[in-house]
C-alpha cells in the first residue's frame, strides 16, 4: 500500500473525525445521522493514521508530495 495522502489532508481528516465524534458523544447529533458521523469519524481517523485512502487510486487522486 503506497501512501497517497499529504499532511494537510491528514490533518483535515483528523480534525473532522474529532468534530464528528464530539457531535455524537455530546448528544448534539443522534440517531442514524449520529451513527453515520461516528462511522465516518472512524474511517477518517484510520485513513489518516495509515496515510492511505482507498478511494484515491480509483479516482486517480494523490495529495502526497512527490519526492524527486
PDB file of N, CA, C and O in Angstrom:
ATOM      1  N   UNK A   1       0.842  -1.167   0.000  1.00  0.00           N
ATOM      2  CA  UNK A   1       0.000   0.000   0.000  1.00  0.00           C
ATOM      3  C   UNK A   1       0.893   1.239   0.000  1.00  0.00           C
ATOM      4  O   UNK A   1       1.605   1.497   0.950  1.00  0.00           O
ATOM      5  N   UNK A   2       0.828   1.990  -1.055  1.00  0.00           N
ATOM      6  CA  UNK A   2       1.638   3.187  -1.201  1.00  0.00           C
ATOM      7  C   UNK A   2       0.878   4.382  -0.624  1.00  0.00           C
ATOM      8  O   UNK A   2      -0.319   4.544  -0.878  1.00  0.00           O
ATOM      9  N   UNK A   3       1.571   5.222   0.137  1.00  0.00           N
ATOM     10  CA  UNK A   3       0.932   6.396   0.726  1.00  0.00           C
ATOM     11  C   UNK A   3       0.426   7.323  -0.378  1.00  0.00           C
ATOM     12  O   UNK A   3       1.108   7.551  -1.363  1.00  0.00           O
ATOM     13  N   UNK A   4      -0.793   7.834  -0.194  1.00  0.00           N
ATOM     14  CA  UNK A   4      -1.343   8.751  -1.180  1.00  0.00           C
ATOM     15  C   UNK A   4      -2.007   9.971  -0.539  1.00  0.00           C
ATOM     16  O   UNK A   4      -2.778  10.664  -1.173  1.00  0.00           O
ATOM     17  N   UNK A   5      -1.696  10.224   0.747  1.00  0.00           N
ATOM     18  CA  UNK A   5      -2.264  11.366   1.449  1.00  0.00           C
ATOM     19  C   UNK A   5      -1.161  12.272   1.961  1.00  0.00           C
ATOM     20  O   UNK A   5      -0.208  11.818   2.592  1.00  0.00           O
ATOM     21  N   UNK A   6      -1.306  13.559   1.707  1.00  0.00           N
ATOM     22  CA  UNK A   6      -0.367  14.546   2.208  1.00  0.00           C
ATOM     23  C   UNK A   6      -0.699  14.927   3.641  1.00  0.00           C
ATOM     24  O   UNK A   6      -1.740  14.554   4.193  1.00  0.00           O
ATOM     25  N   UNK A   7       0.185  15.707   4.249  1.00  0.00           N
ATOM     26  CA  UNK A   7      -0.002  16.065   5.656  1.00  0.00           C
ATOM     27  C   UNK A   7      -1.220  16.973   5.858  1.00  0.00           C
ATOM     28  O   UNK A   7      -1.928  16.843   6.856  1.00  0.00           O
ATOM     29  N   UNK A   8      -1.487  17.888   4.934  1.00  0.00           N
ATOM     30  CA  UNK A   8      -2.661  18.755   5.066  1.00  0.00           C
ATOM     31  C   UNK A   8      -3.944  17.931   5.020  1.00  0.00           C
ATOM     32  O   UNK A   8      -4.883  18.170   5.803  1.00  0.00           O
ATOM     33  N   UNK A   9      -3.997  16.970   4.135  1.00  0.00           N
ATOM     34  CA  UNK A   9      -5.159  16.081   4.017  1.00  0.00           C
ATOM     35  C   UNK A   9      -5.350  15.286   5.304  1.00  0.00           C
ATOM     36  O   UNK A   9      -6.470  15.137   5.798  1.00  0.00           O
ATOM     37  N   UNK A  10      -4.273  14.799   5.854  1.00  0.00           N
ATOM     38  CA  UNK A  10      -4.349  14.019   7.095  1.00  0.00           C
ATOM     39  C   UNK A  10      -4.849  14.874   8.257  1.00  0.00           C
ATOM     40  O   UNK A  10      -5.672  14.434   9.061  1.00  0.00           O
ATOM     41  N   UNK A  11      -4.357  16.108   8.351  1.00  0.00           N
ATOM     42  CA  UNK A  11      -4.764  16.997   9.438  1.00  0.00           C
ATOM     43  C   UNK A  11      -6.248  17.328   9.333  1.00  0.00           C
ATOM     44  O   UNK A  11      -6.973  17.310  10.333  1.00  0.00           O
ATOM     45  N   UNK A  12      -6.721  17.612   8.129  1.00  0.00           N
ATOM     46  CA  UNK A  12      -8.142  17.919   7.929  1.00  0.00           C
ATOM     47  C   UNK A  12      -9.002  16.728   8.321  1.00  0.00           C
ATOM     48  O   UNK A  12     -10.029  16.880   8.993  1.00  0.00           O
ATOM     49  N   UNK A  13      -8.586  15.534   7.949  1.00  0.00           N
ATOM     50  CA  UNK A  13      -9.361  14.337   8.284  1.00  0.00           C
ATOM     51  C   UNK A  13      -9.399  14.097   9.791  1.00  0.00           C
ATOM     52  O   UNK A  13     -10.436  13.714  10.338  1.00  0.00           O
ATOM     53  N   UNK A  14      -8.280  14.301  10.466  1.00  0.00           N
ATOM     54  CA  UNK A  14      -8.251  14.133  11.926  1.00  0.00           C
ATOM     55  C   UNK A  14      -9.169  15.148  12.597  1.00  0.00           C
ATOM     56  O   UNK A  14      -9.922  14.812  13.513  1.00  0.00           O
ATOM     57  N   UNK A  15      -9.114  16.392  12.143  1.00  0.00           N
ATOM     58  CA  UNK A  15      -9.983  17.424  12.721  1.00  0.00           C
ATOM     59  C   UNK A  15     -11.462  17.097  12.502  1.00  0.00           C
ATOM     60  O   UNK A  15     -12.282  17.247  13.414  1.00  0.00           O
ATOM     61  N   UNK A  16     -11.803  16.644  11.306  1.00  0.00           N
ATOM     62  CA  UNK A  16     -13.188  16.246  11.036  1.00  0.00           C
ATOM     63  C   UNK A  16     -13.604  15.063  11.909  1.00  0.00           C
ATOM     64  O   UNK A  16     -14.732  15.026  12.415  1.00  0.00           O
ATOM     65  N   UNK A  17     -12.710  14.113  12.099  1.00  0.00           N
ATOM     66  CA  UNK A  17     -13.017  12.958  12.944  1.00  0.00           C
ATOM     67  C   UNK A  17     -13.292  13.400  14.382  1.00  0.00           C
ATOM     68  O   UNK A  17     -14.243  12.924  15.011  1.00  0.00           O
ATOM     69  N   UNK A  18     -12.496  14.329  14.881  1.00  0.00           N
ATOM     70  CA  UNK A  18     -12.695  14.825  16.250  1.00  0.00           C
ATOM     71  C   UNK A  18     -14.025  15.563  16.362  1.00  0.00           C
ATOM     72  O   UNK A  18     -14.787  15.361  17.316  1.00  0.00           O
ATOM     73  N   UNK A  19     -14.339  16.405  15.391  1.00  0.00           N
ATOM     74  CA  UNK A  19     -15.598  17.155  15.409  1.00  0.00           C
ATOM     75  C   UNK A  19     -16.794  16.208  15.319  1.00  0.00           C
ATOM     76  O   UNK A  19     -17.759  16.335  16.084  1.00  0.00           O
ATOM     77  N   UNK A  20     -16.744  15.240  14.401  1.00  0.00           N
ATOM     78  CA  UNK A  20     -17.842  14.290  14.254  1.00  0.00           C
ATOM     79  C   UNK A  20     -18.054  13.485  15.535  1.00  0.00           C
ATOM     80  O   UNK A  20     -19.188  13.292  15.972  1.00  0.00           O
ATOM     81  N   UNK A  21     -16.960  13.017  16.132  1.00  0.00           N
ATOM     82  CA  UNK A  21     -17.070  12.244  17.374  1.00  0.00           C
ATOM     83  C   UNK A  21     -17.621  13.110  18.506  1.00  0.00           C
ATOM     84  O   UNK A  21     -18.469  12.658  19.289  1.00  0.00           O
ATOM     85  N   UNK A  22     -17.168  14.351  18.586  1.00  0.00           N
ATOM     86  CA  UNK A  22     -17.658  15.252  19.635  1.00  0.00           C
ATOM     87  C   UNK A  22     -19.151  15.523  19.470  1.00  0.00           C
ATOM     88  O   UNK A  22     -19.895  15.550  20.458  1.00  0.00           O
ATOM     89  N   UNK A  23     -19.591  15.726  18.239  1.00  0.00           N
ATOM     90  CA  UNK A  23     -21.019  15.959  17.995  1.00  0.00           C
ATOM     91  C   UNK A  23     -21.857  14.771  18.438  1.00  0.00           C
ATOM     92  O   UNK A  23     -22.933  14.929  19.024  1.00  0.00           O
ATOM     93  N   UNK A  24     -21.354  13.581  18.191  1.00  0.00           N
ATOM     94  CA  UNK A  24     -22.107  12.381  18.567  1.00  0.00           C
ATOM     95  C   UNK A  24     -22.089  12.160  20.078  1.00  0.00           C
ATOM     96  O   UNK A  24     -23.131  11.939  20.695  1.00  0.00           O
ATOM     97  N   UNK A  25     -20.908  12.223  20.682  1.00  0.00           N
ATOM     98  CA  UNK A  25     -20.792  11.875  22.093  1.00  0.00           C
ATOM     99  C   UNK A  25     -21.320  12.947  23.035  1.00  0.00           C
ATOM    100  O   UNK A  25     -21.580  12.664  24.208  1.00  0.00           O
ATOM    101  N   UNK A  26     -21.512  14.172  22.551  1.00  0.00           N
ATOM    102  CA  UNK A  26     -22.153  15.191  23.383  1.00  0.00           C
ATOM    103  C   UNK A  26     -23.663  15.170  23.233  1.00  0.00           C
ATOM    104  O   UNK A  26     -24.369  15.894  23.910  1.00  0.00           O
ATOM    105  N   UNK A  27     -24.169  14.356  22.310  1.00  0.00           N
ATOM    106  CA  UNK A  27     -25.604  14.237  22.120  1.00  0.00           C
ATOM    107  C   UNK A  27     -26.186  15.283  21.196  1.00  0.00           C
ATOM    108  O   UNK A  27     -27.403  15.388  21.062  1.00  0.00           O
ATOM    109  N   UNK A  28     -25.340  16.056  20.534  1.00  0.00           N
ATOM    110  CA  UNK A  28     -25.823  17.077  19.607  1.00  0.00           C
ATOM    111  C   UNK A  28     -26.465  16.436  18.383  1.00  0.00           C
ATOM    112  O   UNK A  28     -27.493  16.904  17.900  1.00  0.00           O
ATOM    113  N   UNK A  29     -25.861  15.373  17.887  1.00  0.00           N
ATOM    114  CA  UNK A  29     -26.404  14.640  16.743  1.00  0.00           C
ATOM    115  C   UNK A  29     -26.670  13.208  17.209  1.00  0.00           C
ATOM    116  O   UNK A  29     -25.778  12.551  17.741  1.00  0.00           O
ATOM    117  N   UNK A  30     -27.892  12.764  17.006  1.00  0.00           N
ATOM    118  CA  UNK A  30     -28.253  11.418  17.462  1.00  0.00           C
ATOM    119  C   UNK A  30     -28.918  10.639  16.323  1.00  0.00           C
ATOM    120  O   UNK A  30     -29.083  11.159  15.224  1.00  0.00           O
ATOM    121  N   UNK A  31     -29.279   9.437  16.606  1.00  0.00           N
ATOM    122  CA  UNK A  31     -29.992   8.606  15.637  1.00  0.00           C
ATOM    123  C   UNK A  31     -29.090   8.123  14.516  1.00  0.00           C
ATOM    124  O   UNK A  31     -27.880   7.934  14.689  1.00  0.00           O
ATOM    125  N   UNK A  32     -29.705   7.938  13.364  1.00  0.00           N
ATOM    126  CA  UNK A  32     -28.994   7.404  12.209  1.00  0.00           C
ATOM    127  C   UNK A  32     -27.878   8.337  11.766  1.00  0.00           C
ATOM    128  O   UNK A  32     -26.768   7.883  11.461  1.00  0.00           O
ATOM    129  N   UNK A  33     -28.150   9.630  11.733  1.00  0.00           N
ATOM    130  CA  UNK A  33     -27.119  10.590  11.332  1.00  0.00           C
ATOM    131  C   UNK A  33     -25.935  10.538  12.295  1.00  0.00           C
ATOM    132  O   UNK A  33     -24.778  10.615  11.876  1.00  0.00           O
ATOM    133  N   UNK A  34     -26.193  10.381  13.568  1.00  0.00           N
ATOM    134  CA  UNK A  34     -25.124  10.274  14.551  1.00  0.00           C
ATOM    135  C   UNK A  34     -24.249   9.059  14.307  1.00  0.00           C
ATOM    136  O   UNK A  34     -23.024   9.140  14.377  1.00  0.00           O
ATOM    137  N   UNK A  35     -24.872   7.935  14.011  1.00  0.00           N
ATOM    138  CA  UNK A  35     -24.105   6.717  13.724  1.00  0.00           C
ATOM    139  C   UNK A  35     -23.293   6.856  12.443  1.00  0.00           C
ATOM    140  O   UNK A  35     -22.150   6.394  12.373  1.00  0.00           O
ATOM    141  N   UNK A  36     -23.860   7.508  11.441  1.00  0.00           N
ATOM    142  CA  UNK A  36     -23.125   7.743  10.196  1.00  0.00           C
ATOM    143  C   UNK A  36     -21.906   8.619  10.474  1.00  0.00           C
ATOM    144  O   UNK A  36     -20.812   8.358   9.953  1.00  0.00           O
ATOM    145  N   UNK A  37     -22.068   9.639  11.314  1.00  0.00           N
ATOM    146  CA  UNK A  37     -20.932  10.515  11.647  1.00  0.00           C
ATOM    147  C   UNK A  37     -19.848   9.766  12.417  1.00  0.00           C
ATOM    148  O   UNK A  37     -18.659   9.984  12.191  1.00  0.00           O
ATOM    149  N   UNK A  38     -20.249   8.871  13.319  1.00  0.00           N
ATOM    150  CA  UNK A  38     -19.253   8.104  14.075  1.00  0.00           C
ATOM    151  C   UNK A  38     -18.488   7.162  13.145  1.00  0.00           C
ATOM    152  O   UNK A  38     -17.262   7.031  13.258  1.00  0.00           O
ATOM    153  N   UNK A  39     -19.180   6.526  12.228  1.00  0.00           N
ATOM    154  CA  UNK A  39     -18.508   5.644  11.267  1.00  0.00           C
ATOM    155  C   UNK A  39     -17.562   6.456  10.380  1.00  0.00           C
ATOM    156  O   UNK A  39     -16.416   6.060  10.140  1.00  0.00           O
ATOM    157  N   UNK A  40     -18.020   7.615   9.914  1.00  0.00           N
ATOM    158  CA  UNK A  40     -17.170   8.481   9.091  1.00  0.00           C
ATOM    159  C   UNK A  40     -15.945   8.940   9.888  1.00  0.00           C
ATOM    160  O   UNK A  40     -14.827   8.983   9.360  1.00  0.00           O
ATOM    161  N   UNK A  41     -16.136   9.262  11.156  1.00  0.00           N
ATOM    162  CA  UNK A  41     -15.024   9.669  12.006  1.00  0.00           C
ATOM    163  C   UNK A  41     -14.000   8.548  12.127  1.00  0.00           C
ATOM    164  O   UNK A  41     -12.786   8.781  12.063  1.00  0.00           O
ATOM    165  N   UNK A  42     -14.474   7.331  12.303  1.00  0.00           N
ATOM    166  CA  UNK A  42     -13.567   6.187  12.396  1.00  0.00           C
ATOM    167  C   UNK A  42     -12.791   5.969  11.112  1.00  0.00           C
ATOM    168  O   UNK A  42     -11.582   5.707  11.138  1.00  0.00           O
ATOM    169  N   UNK A  43     -13.482   6.085   9.984  1.00  0.00           N
ATOM    170  CA  UNK A  43     -12.811   5.911   8.697  1.00  0.00           C
ATOM    171  C   UNK A  43     -11.785   7.016   8.471  1.00  0.00           C
ATOM    172  O   UNK A  43     -10.668   6.759   8.035  1.00  0.00           O
ATOM    173  N   UNK A  44     -12.161   8.265   8.778  1.00  0.00           N
ATOM    174  CA  UNK A  44     -11.222   9.378   8.620  1.00  0.00           C
ATOM    175  C   UNK A  44      -9.991   9.191   9.511  1.00  0.00           C
ATOM    176  O   UNK A  44      -8.864   9.421   9.082  1.00  0.00           O
ATOM    177  N   UNK A  45     -10.204   8.775  10.753  1.00  0.00           N
ATOM    178  CA  UNK A  45      -9.082   8.582  11.666  1.00  0.00           C
ATOM    179  C   UNK A  45      -8.172   7.451  11.179  1.00  0.00           C
ATOM    180  O   UNK A  45      -6.945   7.591  11.171  1.00  0.00           O
ATOM    181  N   UNK A  46      -8.759   6.346  10.751  1.00  0.00           N
ATOM    182  CA  UNK A  46      -7.972   5.203  10.287  1.00  0.00           C
ATOM    183  C   UNK A  46      -7.162   5.551   9.037  1.00  0.00           C
ATOM    184  O   UNK A  46      -5.971   5.250   8.963  1.00  0.00           O
ATOM    185  N   UNK A  47      -7.810   6.188   8.067  1.00  0.00           N
ATOM    186  CA  UNK A  47      -7.088   6.527   6.838  1.00  0.00           C
ATOM    187  C   UNK A  47      -6.003   7.566   7.101  1.00  0.00           C
ATOM    188  O   UNK A  47      -4.980   7.573   6.418  1.00  0.00           O
ATOM    189  N   UNK A  48      -6.203   8.433   8.091  1.00  0.00           N
ATOM    190  CA  UNK A  48      -5.170   9.406   8.433  1.00  0.00           C
ATOM    191  C   UNK A  48      -3.959   8.733   9.064  1.00  0.00           C
ATOM    192  O   UNK A  48      -2.820   9.107   8.787  1.00  0.00           O
ATOM    193  N   UNK A  49      -4.212   7.756   9.901  1.00  0.00           N
ATOM    194  CA  UNK A  49      -3.113   7.061  10.576  1.00  0.00           C
ATOM    195  C   UNK A  49      -2.271   6.272   9.579  1.00  0.00           C
ATOM    196  O   UNK A  49      -1.040   6.278   9.658  1.00  0.00           O
ATOM    197  N   UNK A  50      -2.916   5.609   8.613  1.00  0.00           N
ATOM    198  CA  UNK A  50      -2.152   4.793   7.663  1.00  0.00           C
ATOM    199  C   UNK A  50      -1.746   5.564   6.407  1.00  0.00           C
ATOM    200  O   UNK A  50      -1.046   5.026   5.555  1.00  0.00           O
ATOM    201  N   UNK A  51      -2.190   6.827   6.287  1.00  0.00           N
ATOM    202  CA  UNK A  51      -1.844   7.709   5.147  1.00  0.00           C
ATOM    203  C   UNK A  51      -2.256   7.127   3.802  1.00  0.00           C
ATOM    204  O   UNK A  51      -1.595   7.337   2.795  1.00  0.00           O
ATOM    205  N   UNK A  52      -3.346   6.404   3.792  1.00  0.00           N
ATOM    206  CA  UNK A  52      -3.815   5.802   2.552  1.00  0.00           C
ATOM    207  C   UNK A  52      -5.334   5.876   2.488  1.00  0.00           C
ATOM    208  O   UNK A  52      -6.023   5.444   3.414  1.00  0.00           O
ATOM    209  N   UNK A  53      -5.857   6.417   1.413  1.00  0.00           N
ATOM    210  CA  UNK A  53      -7.298   6.458   1.182  1.00  0.00           C
ATOM    211  C   UNK A  53      -7.614   5.518   0.019  1.00  0.00           C
ATOM    212  O   UNK A  53      -7.110   5.718  -1.096  1.00  0.00           O
ATOM    213  N   UNK A  54      -8.429   4.488   0.245  1.00  0.00           N
ATOM    214  CA  UNK A  54      -8.722   3.521  -0.812  1.00  0.00           C
ATOM    215  C   UNK A  54      -9.463   4.118  -2.013  1.00  0.00           C
ATOM    216  O   UNK A  54      -9.403   3.565  -3.108  1.00  0.00           O
ATOM    217  N   UNK A  55     -10.155   5.219  -1.832  1.00  0.00           N
ATOM    218  CA  UNK A  55     -10.868   5.839  -2.948  1.00  0.00           C
ATOM    219  C   UNK A  55      -9.953   6.640  -3.871  1.00  0.00           C
ATOM    220  O   UNK A  55     -10.271   6.827  -5.038  1.00  0.00           O
ATOM    221  N   UNK A  56      -8.839   7.130  -3.357  1.00  0.00           N
ATOM    222  CA  UNK A  56      -7.945   7.966  -4.163  1.00  0.00           C
ATOM    223  C   UNK A  56      -7.409   7.254  -5.403  1.00  0.00           C
ATOM    224  O   UNK A  56      -7.421   7.834  -6.483  1.00  0.00           O
ATOM    225  N   UNK A  57      -6.916   6.009  -5.315  1.00  0.00           N
ATOM    226  CA  UNK A  57      -6.445   5.353  -6.540  1.00  0.00           C
ATOM    227  C   UNK A  57      -7.557   5.140  -7.578  1.00  0.00           C
ATOM    228  O   UNK A  57      -7.318   5.252  -8.772  1.00  0.00           O
ATOM    229  N   UNK A  58      -8.758   4.867  -7.102  1.00  0.00           N
ATOM    230  CA  UNK A  58      -9.878   4.669  -8.010  1.00  0.00           C
ATOM    231  C   UNK A  58     -10.183   5.962  -8.768  1.00  0.00           C
ATOM    232  O   UNK A  58     -10.457   5.954  -9.960  1.00  0.00           O
ATOM    233  N   UNK A  59     -10.092   7.092  -8.046  1.00  0.00           N
ATOM    234  CA  UNK A  59     -10.389   8.390  -8.648  1.00  0.00           C
ATOM    235  C   UNK A  59      -9.156   9.038  -9.282  1.00  0.00           C
ATOM    236  O   UNK A  59      -9.265  10.100  -9.888  1.00  0.00           O
ATOM    237  N   UNK A  60      -7.985   8.435  -9.111  1.00  0.00           N
ATOM    238  CA  UNK A  60      -6.759   8.972  -9.687  1.00  0.00           C
ATOM    239  C   UNK A  60      -6.237  10.186  -8.949  1.00  0.00           C
ATOM    240  O   UNK A  60      -5.623  11.075  -9.548  1.00  0.00           O
ATOM    241  N   UNK A  61      -6.460  10.247  -7.638  1.00  0.00           N
ATOM    242  CA  UNK A  61      -6.044  11.388  -6.825  1.00  0.00           C
ATOM    243  C   UNK A  61      -4.888  10.978  -5.926  1.00  0.00           C
ATOM    244  O   UNK A  61      -4.824   9.855  -5.434  1.00  0.00           O
ATOM    245  N   UNK A  62      -3.978  11.910  -5.677  1.00  0.00           N
ATOM    246  CA  UNK A  62      -2.920  11.727  -4.693  1.00  0.00           C
ATOM    247  C   UNK A  62      -2.547  13.102  -4.147  1.00  0.00           C
ATOM    248  O   UNK A  62      -2.172  13.984  -4.903  1.00  0.00           O
ATOM    249  N   UNK A  63      -2.691  13.277  -2.840  1.00  0.00           N
ATOM    250  CA  UNK A  63      -2.333  14.550  -2.226  1.00  0.00           C
ATOM    251  C   UNK A  63      -0.943  14.480  -1.592  1.00  0.00           C
ATOM    252  O   UNK A  63      -0.497  15.443  -0.998  1.00  0.00           O
ATOM    253  N   UNK A  64      -0.292  13.336  -1.722  1.00  0.00           N
ATOM    254  CA  UNK A  64       1.048  13.146  -1.180  1.00  0.00           C
ATOM    255  C   UNK A  64       2.055  13.838  -2.098  1.00  0.00           C
ATOM    256  O   UNK A  64       1.990  13.707  -3.319  1.00  0.00           O
ATOM    257  N   UNK A  65       2.986  14.558  -1.483  1.00  0.00           N
ATOM    258  CA  UNK A  65       4.001  15.229  -2.298  1.00  0.00           C
ATOM    259  C   UNK A  65       4.939  14.191  -2.921  1.00  0.00           C
ATOM    260  O   UNK A  65       5.274  13.185  -2.306  1.00  0.00           O
ATOM    261  N   UNK A  66       5.342  14.435  -4.144  1.00  0.00           N
ATOM    262  CA  UNK A  66       6.178  13.507  -4.881  1.00  0.00           C
ATOM    263  C   UNK A  66       7.633  13.838  -4.618  1.00  0.00           C
ATOM    264  O   UNK A  66       8.075  14.972  -4.800  1.00  0.00           O
ATOM    265  N   UNK A  67       8.395  12.839  -4.171  1.00  0.00           N
ATOM    266  CA  UNK A  67       9.828  13.024  -3.931  1.00  0.00           C
ATOM    267  C   UNK A  67      10.576  12.752  -5.232  1.00  0.00           C
ATOM    268  O   UNK A  67      10.365  11.748  -5.881  1.00  0.00           O
ATOM    269  N   UNK A  68      11.441  13.687  -5.603  1.00  0.00           N
ATOM    270  CA  UNK A  68      12.199  13.514  -6.848  1.00  0.00           C
ATOM    271  C   UNK A  68      13.644  13.166  -6.563  1.00  0.00           C
ATOM    272  O   UNK A  68      14.224  13.460  -5.631  1.00  0.00           O
TER     273      UNK A  68
END
